[in-house]
Amino acid sequence: MYFDTHAHYCDKRFDEDRDELLYSMLDAGVSLILNAGSSLWSSKQSLELADKYSFIYASVGVHPHDAKSMTDETVVELETLMQHSKAVAVGEIGLDYHYDFSPRDVQKKRFREQLELARHLEKPVIIHERESLNDMLNLVREYSDLIGVFHCFAGSWETAKIVLNLGWYLSFTGVITYKNARRSLEVIEKMPLDRILLETDCPYLAPDPKRGRRNSSLYLPYIAEKVAQVRGMDVHEVAELTLENGKRFFGI
Ligand code: NI
């Protein structure tokens, strides 16, 4: 059975068939889904999905794109949402200097506040990092008492070692099935198997051969297949291993 550790089923691209799709998950071998919040609105929606489906858990947090929309009140609201029994992580949070939709000093301030929240609640964090590696690693080292995952990891083995040495996890999407994924495959080849998580980040990043379509957790086997190839394992072994890793990470 598979665990999709990062999905966005609140996205409007699922409005037409969300329930139908989610009802099909268990039969398709997907036994757990972490629906990731990226704003106050989507964090609330994630918890509603978690209420409705036994196999869905939620994370609560504001993405760096939306950091500029946060006020001092927002963190208080996030803390309230985190009281829900199926709110198992703070995320996705982080820094994104590629798009710079929020000023960098604002991103850092709001990211830090949410790291503090996770520390206070003793919950894991889901990290979004894009073109902000130095600032990110400095912050993460400061919060090395936390446990976290770098979601959609596409960094080098050098970076991976730093993250792994903190005791943190790395999560991989369908991007590892694309032609230019050699760097990620090197990381997968070398990293300890007990720190790897699988995710779709759906509706984004559909793996080959579904690239360009709307993604969903049903495509997790394509990602697991790639990991299995690289590690010389059976795809079912990869599914079970990453399911166990995910359950341990989120405390499910
Ligand atoms: Ni995401």
PDB file of C-alpha atoms and ligand atoms in Angstrom:
ATOM      1  CA  MET A   1       0.000   0.000   0.000  1.00  0.00           C
ATOM      2  CA  TYR A   2       1.121   3.541  -0.769  1.00  0.00           C
ATOM      3  CA  PHE A   3       1.321   6.721   1.292  1.00  0.00           C
ATOM      4  CA  ASP A   4       1.125   9.964  -0.685  1.00  0.00           C
ATOM      5  CA  THR A   5       2.861  12.269   1.795  1.00  0.00           C
ATOM      6  CA  HIS A   6       2.091  15.530  -0.022  1.00  0.00           C
ATOM      7  CA  ALA A   7      -1.049  16.242  -2.044  1.00  0.00           C
ATOM      8  CA  HIS A   8      -3.282  19.255  -2.662  1.00  0.00           C
ATOM      9  CA  TYR A   9      -6.801  17.892  -3.071  1.00  0.00           C
ATOM     10  CA  CYS A  10      -8.274  21.302  -2.182  1.00  0.00           C
ATOM     11  CA  ASP A  11      -7.097  22.543  -5.563  1.00  0.00           C
ATOM     12  CA  LYS A  12      -9.917  23.587  -7.886  1.00  0.00           C
ATOM     13  CA  ARG A  13      -8.681  21.144 -10.501  1.00  0.00           C
ATOM     14  CA  PHE A  14     -10.295  18.451  -8.346  1.00  0.00           C
ATOM     15  CA  ASP A  15     -13.647  20.218  -7.968  1.00  0.00           C
ATOM     16  CA  GLU A  16     -15.328  18.121 -10.649  1.00  0.00           C
ATOM     17  CA  ASP A  17     -14.537  14.657  -9.335  1.00  0.00           C
ATOM     18  CA  ARG A  18     -12.841  15.003  -5.940  1.00  0.00           C
ATOM     19  CA  ASP A  19     -15.058  12.561  -4.055  1.00  0.00           C
ATOM     20  CA  GLU A  20     -15.155  10.004  -6.821  1.00  0.00           C
ATOM     21  CA  LEU A  21     -11.371  10.110  -7.088  1.00  0.00           C
ATOM     22  CA  LEU A  22     -10.775   9.899  -3.334  1.00  0.00           C
ATOM     23  CA  TYR A  23     -13.234   7.029  -2.941  1.00  0.00           C
ATOM     24  CA  SER A  24     -11.160   5.074  -5.482  1.00  0.00           C
ATOM     25  CA  MET A  25      -7.892   5.380  -3.547  1.00  0.00           C
ATOM     26  CA  LEU A  26      -8.084   2.369  -1.232  1.00  0.00           C
ATOM     27  CA  ASP A  27      -8.948  -0.017  -4.066  1.00  0.00           C
ATOM     28  CA  ALA A  28      -6.028   1.404  -6.029  1.00  0.00           C
ATOM     29  CA  GLY A  29      -3.615   0.617  -3.194  1.00  0.00           C
ATOM     30  CA  VAL A  30      -3.265   4.097  -1.708  1.00  0.00           C
ATOM     31  CA  SER A  31      -3.876   3.703   2.012  1.00  0.00           C
ATOM     32  CA  LEU A  32      -2.782   7.112   3.349  1.00  0.00           C
ATOM     33  CA  ILE A  33      -2.704  10.684   2.041  1.00  0.00           C
ATOM     34  CA  LEU A  34      -1.291  13.783   3.681  1.00  0.00           C
ATOM     35  CA  ASN A  35      -3.139  16.788   2.316  1.00  0.00           C
ATOM     36  CA  ALA A  36      -0.840  19.791   2.605  1.00  0.00           C
ATOM     37  CA  GLY A  37      -2.097  23.211   3.571  1.00  0.00           C
ATOM     38  CA  SER A  38      -0.502  26.203   1.864  1.00  0.00           C
ATOM     39  CA  SER A  39      -2.691  29.040   3.173  1.00  0.00           C
ATOM     40  CA  LEU A  40      -5.109  29.551   6.017  1.00  0.00           C
ATOM     41  CA  TRP A  41      -7.986  28.679   3.672  1.00  0.00           C
ATOM     42  CA  SER A  42      -6.418  25.483   2.309  1.00  0.00           C
ATOM     43  CA  SER A  43      -5.333  24.433   5.809  1.00  0.00           C
ATOM     44  CA  LYS A  44      -8.969  24.581   6.922  1.00  0.00           C
ATOM     45  CA  GLN A  45     -10.049  22.737   3.787  1.00  0.00           C
ATOM     46  CA  SER A  46      -7.427  20.061   4.438  1.00  0.00           C
ATOM     47  CA  LEU A  47      -8.878  19.442   7.882  1.00  0.00           C
ATOM     48  CA  GLU A  48     -12.356  19.167   6.376  1.00  0.00           C
ATOM     49  CA  LEU A  49     -11.074  16.494   4.001  1.00  0.00           C
ATOM     50  CA  ALA A  50      -9.438  14.742   6.961  1.00  0.00           C
ATOM     51  CA  ASP A  51     -12.777  14.779   8.785  1.00  0.00           C
ATOM     52  CA  LYS A  52     -14.481  13.221   5.808  1.00  0.00           C
ATOM     53  CA  TYR A  53     -11.942  10.519   4.884  1.00  0.00           C
ATOM     54  CA  SER A  54     -10.368   8.165   7.421  1.00  0.00           C
ATOM     55  CA  PHE A  55      -7.192   7.789   5.313  1.00  0.00           C
ATOM     56  CA  ILE A  56      -6.541  11.519   4.892  1.00  0.00           C
ATOM     57  CA  TYR A  57      -4.396  13.507   7.336  1.00  0.00           C
ATOM     58  CA  ALA A  58      -3.591  17.199   7.103  1.00  0.00           C
ATOM     59  CA  SER A  59      -0.792  19.673   7.510  1.00  0.00           C
ATOM     60  CA  VAL A  60      -1.436  23.271   8.438  1.00  0.00           C
ATOM     61  CA  GLY A  61       0.707  26.178   7.286  1.00  0.00           C
ATOM     62  CA  VAL A  62       1.236  29.135   4.984  1.00  0.00           C
ATOM     63  CA  HIS A  63       3.444  28.769   1.897  1.00  0.00           C
ATOM     64  CA  PRO A  64       6.161  31.400   1.320  1.00  0.00           C
ATOM     65  CA  HIS A  65       4.206  32.660  -1.715  1.00  0.00           C
ATOM     66  CA  ASP A  66       1.509  33.802   0.715  1.00  0.00           C
ATOM     67  CA  ALA A  67       3.791  35.008   3.506  1.00  0.00           C
ATOM     68  CA  LYS A  68       2.882  38.593   2.672  1.00  0.00           C
ATOM     69  CA  SER A  69      -0.796  37.890   3.403  1.00  0.00           C
ATOM     70  CA  MET A  70       0.008  36.752   6.956  1.00  0.00           C
ATOM     71  CA  THR A  71      -0.597  38.970   9.954  1.00  0.00           C
ATOM     72  CA  ASP A  72       0.435  38.398  13.549  1.00  0.00           C
ATOM     73  CA  GLU A  73      -3.047  36.938  14.036  1.00  0.00           C
ATOM     74  CA  THR A  74      -2.456  34.240  11.397  1.00  0.00           C
ATOM     75  CA  VAL A  75      -0.071  32.179  13.508  1.00  0.00           C
ATOM     76  CA  VAL A  76      -2.594  32.194  16.344  1.00  0.00           C
ATOM     77  CA  GLU A  77      -5.194  30.836  13.917  1.00  0.00           C
ATOM     78  CA  LEU A  78      -2.757  28.199  12.659  1.00  0.00           C
ATOM     79  CA  GLU A  79      -2.130  27.110  16.224  1.00  0.00           C
ATOM     80  CA  THR A  80      -5.870  26.705  16.768  1.00  0.00           C
ATOM     81  CA  LEU A  81      -6.160  24.582  13.602  1.00  0.00           C
ATOM     82  CA  MET A  82      -3.250  22.434  14.801  1.00  0.00           C
ATOM     83  CA  GLN A  83      -5.366  21.306  17.767  1.00  0.00           C
ATOM     84  CA  HIS A  84      -7.300  19.039  15.364  1.00  0.00           C
ATOM     85  CA  SER A  85      -6.409  15.381  15.998  1.00  0.00           C
ATOM     86  CA  LYS A  86      -5.560  14.811  12.317  1.00  0.00           C
ATOM     87  CA  ALA A  87      -3.338  17.900  11.958  1.00  0.00           C
ATOM     88  CA  VAL A  88      -0.037  16.026  12.035  1.00  0.00           C
ATOM     89  CA  ALA A  89       2.485  18.565  10.687  1.00  0.00           C
ATOM     90  CA  VAL A  90       3.165  22.243  10.094  1.00  0.00           C
ATOM     91  CA  GLY A  91       3.515  22.941   6.366  1.00  0.00           C
ATOM     92  CA  GLU A  92       4.105  23.583   3.728  1.00  0.00           C
ATOM     93  CA  ILE A  93       6.324  26.409   4.876  1.00  0.00           C
ATOM     94  CA  GLY A  94       9.668  27.728   3.699  1.00  0.00           C
ATOM     95  CA  LEU A  95      11.419  30.108   1.355  1.00  0.00           C
ATOM     96  CA  ASP A  96      10.949  30.660  -2.370  1.00  0.00           C
ATOM     97  CA  TYR A  97      13.407  33.079  -3.971  1.00  0.00           C
ATOM     98  CA  HIS A  98      12.591  31.853  -7.466  1.00  0.00           C
ATOM     99  CA  TYR A  99       9.211  33.585  -7.662  1.00  0.00           C
ATOM    100  CA  ASP A 100       9.721  36.055  -4.797  1.00  0.00           C
ATOM    101  CA  PHE A 101       5.930  36.504  -4.505  1.00  0.00           C
ATOM    102  CA  SER A 102       6.553  37.783  -0.970  1.00  0.00           C
ATOM    103  CA  PRO A 103       9.521  39.974   0.014  1.00  0.00           C
ATOM    104  CA  ARG A 104      12.397  37.853   1.334  1.00  0.00           C
ATOM    105  CA  ASP A 105      12.517  39.438   4.787  1.00  0.00           C
ATOM    106  CA  VAL A 106       8.762  38.792   5.150  1.00  0.00           C
ATOM    107  CA  GLN A 107       9.217  35.180   3.998  1.00  0.00           C
ATOM    108  CA  LYS A 108      11.932  34.642   6.599  1.00  0.00           C
ATOM    109  CA  LYS A 109       9.946  36.237   9.406  1.00  0.00           C
ATOM    110  CA  ARG A 110       6.791  34.203   8.739  1.00  0.00           C
ATOM    111  CA  PHE A 111       8.760  31.007   8.140  1.00  0.00           C
ATOM    112  CA  ARG A 112      10.516  31.435  11.473  1.00  0.00           C
ATOM    113  CA  GLU A 113       7.196  32.007  13.252  1.00  0.00           C
ATOM    114  CA  GLN A 114       5.847  28.758  11.868  1.00  0.00           C
ATOM    115  CA  LEU A 115       9.018  26.885  12.836  1.00  0.00           C
ATOM    116  CA  GLU A 116       8.497  28.233  16.353  1.00  0.00           C
ATOM    117  CA  LEU A 117       4.927  26.939  16.241  1.00  0.00           C
ATOM    118  CA  ALA A 118       6.122  23.460  15.264  1.00  0.00           C
ATOM    119  CA  ARG A 119       8.717  23.524  18.027  1.00  0.00           C
ATOM    120  CA  HIS A 120       6.123  24.566  20.574  1.00  0.00           C
ATOM    121  CA  LEU A 121       3.668  21.868  19.430  1.00  0.00           C
ATOM    122  CA  GLU A 122       6.416  19.265  18.884  1.00  0.00           C
ATOM    123  CA  LYS A 123       5.182  18.523  15.379  1.00  0.00           C
ATOM    124  CA  PRO A 124       7.186  17.809  12.208  1.00  0.00           C
ATOM    125  CA  VAL A 125       7.561  20.415   9.460  1.00  0.00           C
ATOM    126  CA  ILE A 126       7.149  20.160   5.679  1.00  0.00           C
ATOM    127  CA  ILE A 127       9.664  22.406   3.948  1.00  0.00           C
ATOM    128  CA  HIS A 128       9.361  24.136   0.574  1.00  0.00           C
ATOM    129  CA  GLU A 129      12.736  25.405  -0.649  1.00  0.00           C
ATOM    130  CA  ARG A 130      13.465  27.042  -3.967  1.00  0.00           C
ATOM    131  CA  GLU A 131      16.643  28.940  -4.840  1.00  0.00           C
ATOM    132  CA  SER A 132      17.048  29.902  -1.194  1.00  0.00           C
ATOM    133  CA  LEU A 133      19.427  27.194  -0.064  1.00  0.00           C
ATOM    134  CA  ASN A 134      21.881  29.217   2.066  1.00  0.00           C
ATOM    135  CA  ASP A 135      19.219  31.005   4.067  1.00  0.00           C
ATOM    136  CA  MET A 136      17.251  27.781   4.354  1.00  0.00           C
ATOM    137  CA  LEU A 137      20.129  25.714   5.689  1.00  0.00           C
ATOM    138  CA  ASN A 138      21.012  28.435   8.206  1.00  0.00           C
ATOM    139  CA  LEU A 139      17.444  28.480   9.520  1.00  0.00           C
ATOM    140  CA  VAL A 140      17.074  24.727   9.542  1.00  0.00           C
ATOM    141  CA  ARG A 141      20.303  24.326  11.534  1.00  0.00           C
ATOM    142  CA  GLU A 142      18.870  26.738  14.073  1.00  0.00           C
ATOM    143  CA  TYR A 143      15.831  24.485  14.391  1.00  0.00           C
ATOM    144  CA  SER A 144      17.669  21.182  14.256  1.00  0.00           C
ATOM    145  CA  ASP A 145      15.749  19.992  17.326  1.00  0.00           C
ATOM    146  CA  LEU A 146      12.712  19.735  15.023  1.00  0.00           C
ATOM    147  CA  ILE A 147      12.071  16.932  12.605  1.00  0.00           C
ATOM    148  CA  GLY A 148      11.325  17.893   9.029  1.00  0.00           C
ATOM    149  CA  VAL A 149      11.125  16.841   5.414  1.00  0.00           C
ATOM    150  CA  PHE A 150      12.360  18.700   2.358  1.00  0.00           C
ATOM    151  CA  HIS A 151       9.415  18.193   0.037  1.00  0.00           C
ATOM    152  CA  CYS A 152       9.957  17.726  -3.701  1.00  0.00           C
ATOM    153  CA  PHE A 153      13.677  17.451  -3.054  1.00  0.00           C
ATOM    154  CA  ALA A 154      15.801  18.182  -6.121  1.00  0.00           C
ATOM    155  CA  GLY A 155      19.075  19.184  -4.487  1.00  0.00           C
ATOM    156  CA  SER A 156      22.555  17.720  -4.777  1.00  0.00           C
ATOM    157  CA  TRP A 157      24.018  14.876  -2.745  1.00  0.00           C
ATOM    158  CA  GLU A 158      26.069  17.492  -0.846  1.00  0.00           C
ATOM    159  CA  THR A 159      22.881  19.254   0.252  1.00  0.00           C
ATOM    160  CA  ALA A 160      21.127  15.967   0.947  1.00  0.00           C
ATOM    161  CA  LYS A 161      23.908  14.943   3.340  1.00  0.00           C
ATOM    162  CA  ILE A 162      23.454  18.140   5.359  1.00  0.00           C
ATOM    163  CA  VAL A 163      19.698  17.557   5.657  1.00  0.00           C
ATOM    164  CA  LEU A 164      20.091  13.845   6.434  1.00  0.00           C
ATOM    165  CA  ASN A 165      22.701  14.558   9.096  1.00  0.00           C
ATOM    166  CA  LEU A 166      20.100  16.609  10.944  1.00  0.00           C
ATOM    167  CA  GLY A 167      17.975  13.464  11.081  1.00  0.00           C
ATOM    168  CA  TRP A 168      15.557  14.917   8.551  1.00  0.00           C
ATOM    169  CA  TYR A 169      13.803  13.243   5.603  1.00  0.00           C
ATOM    170  CA  LEU A 170      13.752  13.798   1.831  1.00  0.00           C
ATOM    171  CA  SER A 171      10.613  13.448  -0.238  1.00  0.00           C
ATOM    172  CA  PHE A 172      10.484  12.820  -3.985  1.00  0.00           C
ATOM    173  CA  THR A 173       7.832  13.549  -6.619  1.00  0.00           C
ATOM    174  CA  GLY A 174       7.225  12.531 -10.233  1.00  0.00           C
ATOM    175  CA  VAL A 175      10.088  14.847 -11.162  1.00  0.00           C
ATOM    176  CA  ILE A 176      12.426  11.867 -10.602  1.00  0.00           C
ATOM    177  CA  THR A 177      10.847  10.157 -13.620  1.00  0.00           C
ATOM    178  CA  TYR A 178      11.800  13.031 -15.959  1.00  0.00           C
ATOM    179  CA  LYS A 179      14.827  12.851 -18.233  1.00  0.00           C
ATOM    180  CA  ASN A 180      16.913  15.480 -16.420  1.00  0.00           C
ATOM    181  CA  ALA A 181      16.606  13.878 -12.979  1.00  0.00           C
ATOM    182  CA  ARG A 182      20.111  12.426 -12.723  1.00  0.00           C
ATOM    183  CA  ARG A 183      21.026  14.477  -9.654  1.00  0.00           C
ATOM    184  CA  SER A 184      17.963  13.269  -7.724  1.00  0.00           C
ATOM    185  CA  LEU A 185      18.623   9.684  -8.750  1.00  0.00           C
ATOM    186  CA  GLU A 186      22.138   9.963  -7.350  1.00  0.00           C
ATOM    187  CA  VAL A 187      20.662  11.097  -4.007  1.00  0.00           C
ATOM    188  CA  ILE A 188      18.155   8.225  -4.022  1.00  0.00           C
ATOM    189  CA  GLU A 189      20.933   5.770  -4.768  1.00  0.00           C
ATOM    190  CA  LYS A 190      23.094   6.921  -1.857  1.00  0.00           C
ATOM    191  CA  MET A 191      20.655   7.910   0.892  1.00  0.00           C
ATOM    192  CA  PRO A 192      19.516   5.720   3.780  1.00  0.00           C
ATOM    193  CA  LEU A 193      16.279   3.959   2.871  1.00  0.00           C
ATOM    194  CA  ASP A 194      14.610   4.803   6.166  1.00  0.00           C
ATOM    195  CA  ARG A 195      14.521   8.537   5.309  1.00  0.00           C
ATOM    196  CA  ILE A 196      12.846   8.509   1.939  1.00  0.00           C
ATOM    197  CA  LEU A 197       9.239   9.585   1.429  1.00  0.00           C
ATOM    198  CA  LEU A 198       7.120   9.527  -1.733  1.00  0.00           C
ATOM    199  CA  GLU A 199       4.666  12.222  -2.745  1.00  0.00           C
ATOM    200  CA  THR A 200       2.788  13.352  -5.820  1.00  0.00           C
ATOM    201  CA  ASP A 201       2.370  17.089  -5.009  1.00  0.00           C
ATOM    202  CA  CYS A 202      -0.792  16.658  -7.080  1.00  0.00           C
ATOM    203  CA  PRO A 203      -2.372  18.241  -9.071  1.00  0.00           C
ATOM    204  CA  TYR A 204       1.128  19.343 -10.095  1.00  0.00           C
ATOM    205  CA  LEU A 205       4.121  17.351 -11.376  1.00  0.00           C
ATOM    206  CA  ALA A 206       2.531  14.271 -12.923  1.00  0.00           C
ATOM    207  CA  PRO A 207       5.210  11.610 -13.492  1.00  0.00           C
ATOM    208  CA  ASP A 208       6.171  10.238 -16.865  1.00  0.00           C
ATOM    209  CA  PRO A 209       4.289   8.878 -18.794  1.00  0.00           C
ATOM    210  CA  LYS A 210       1.445  11.071 -17.491  1.00  0.00           C
ATOM    211  CA  ARG A 211       3.461  14.281 -17.586  1.00  0.00           C
ATOM    212  CA  GLY A 212       1.374  17.361 -18.396  1.00  0.00           C
ATOM    213  CA  ARG A 213      -1.873  15.834 -17.124  1.00  0.00           C
ATOM    214  CA  ARG A 214      -3.554  16.476 -13.815  1.00  0.00           C
ATOM    215  CA  ASN A 215      -1.652  14.438 -11.256  1.00  0.00           C
ATOM    216  CA  SER A 216      -3.184  12.340  -8.469  1.00  0.00           C
ATOM    217  CA  SER A 217      -2.102   9.808  -5.851  1.00  0.00           C
ATOM    218  CA  LEU A 218      -3.043   7.073  -8.337  1.00  0.00           C
ATOM    219  CA  TYR A 219       0.260   7.814 -10.102  1.00  0.00           C
ATOM    220  CA  LEU A 220       2.453   7.069  -7.078  1.00  0.00           C
ATOM    221  CA  PRO A 221       3.494   3.664  -8.503  1.00  0.00           C
ATOM    222  CA  TYR A 222       5.393   5.415 -11.319  1.00  0.00           C
ATOM    223  CA  ILE A 223       7.486   7.239  -8.729  1.00  0.00           C
ATOM    224  CA  ALA A 224       7.986   4.105  -6.626  1.00  0.00           C
ATOM    225  CA  GLU A 225       8.994   2.193  -9.755  1.00  0.00           C
ATOM    226  CA  LYS A 226      11.815   4.681 -10.385  1.00  0.00           C
ATOM    227  CA  VAL A 227      13.086   4.331  -6.826  1.00  0.00           C
ATOM    228  CA  ALA A 228      12.847   0.546  -7.125  1.00  0.00           C
ATOM    229  CA  GLN A 229      14.947   0.628 -10.327  1.00  0.00           C
ATOM    230  CA  VAL A 230      17.642   2.786  -8.775  1.00  0.00           C
ATOM    231  CA  ARG A 231      17.866   0.726  -5.576  1.00  0.00           C
ATOM    232  CA  GLY A 232      17.429  -2.683  -7.220  1.00  0.00           C
ATOM    233  CA  MET A 233      14.295  -3.383  -5.222  1.00  0.00           C
ATOM    234  CA  ASP A 234      10.811  -4.616  -5.875  1.00  0.00           C
ATOM    235  CA  VAL A 235       8.223  -1.860  -6.298  1.00  0.00           C
ATOM    236  CA  HIS A 236       6.052  -3.351  -3.544  1.00  0.00           C
ATOM    237  CA  GLU A 237       8.986  -3.272  -1.161  1.00  0.00           C
ATOM    238  CA  VAL A 238       9.444   0.428  -1.959  1.00  0.00           C
ATOM    239  CA  ALA A 239       5.734   1.035  -1.335  1.00  0.00           C
ATOM    240  CA  GLU A 240       5.815  -0.667   2.077  1.00  0.00           C
ATOM    241  CA  LEU A 241       9.077   0.927   3.109  1.00  0.00           C
ATOM    242  CA  THR A 242       7.954   4.451   2.255  1.00  0.00           C
ATOM    243  CA  LEU A 243       4.563   3.840   3.881  1.00  0.00           C
ATOM    244  CA  GLU A 244       6.310   2.900   7.124  1.00  0.00           C
ATOM    245  CA  ASN A 245       8.678   5.877   6.839  1.00  0.00           C
ATOM    246  CA  GLY A 246       5.723   8.228   6.370  1.00  0.00           C
ATOM    247  CA  LYS A 247       3.821   6.809   9.322  1.00  0.00           C
ATOM    248  CA  ARG A 248       6.869   7.185  11.550  1.00  0.00           C
ATOM    249  CA  PHE A 249       7.567  10.714  10.319  1.00  0.00           C
ATOM    250  CA  PHE A 250       4.009  11.983  10.870  1.00  0.00           C
ATOM    251  CA  GLY A 251       3.372   9.901  13.985  1.00  0.00           C
ATOM    252  CA  ILE A 252       0.386   8.128  12.450  1.00  0.00           C
TER     253      ILE A 252
HETATM  254 NI    NI B   1       2.942  21.328  -2.394  1.00  0.00          NI
END
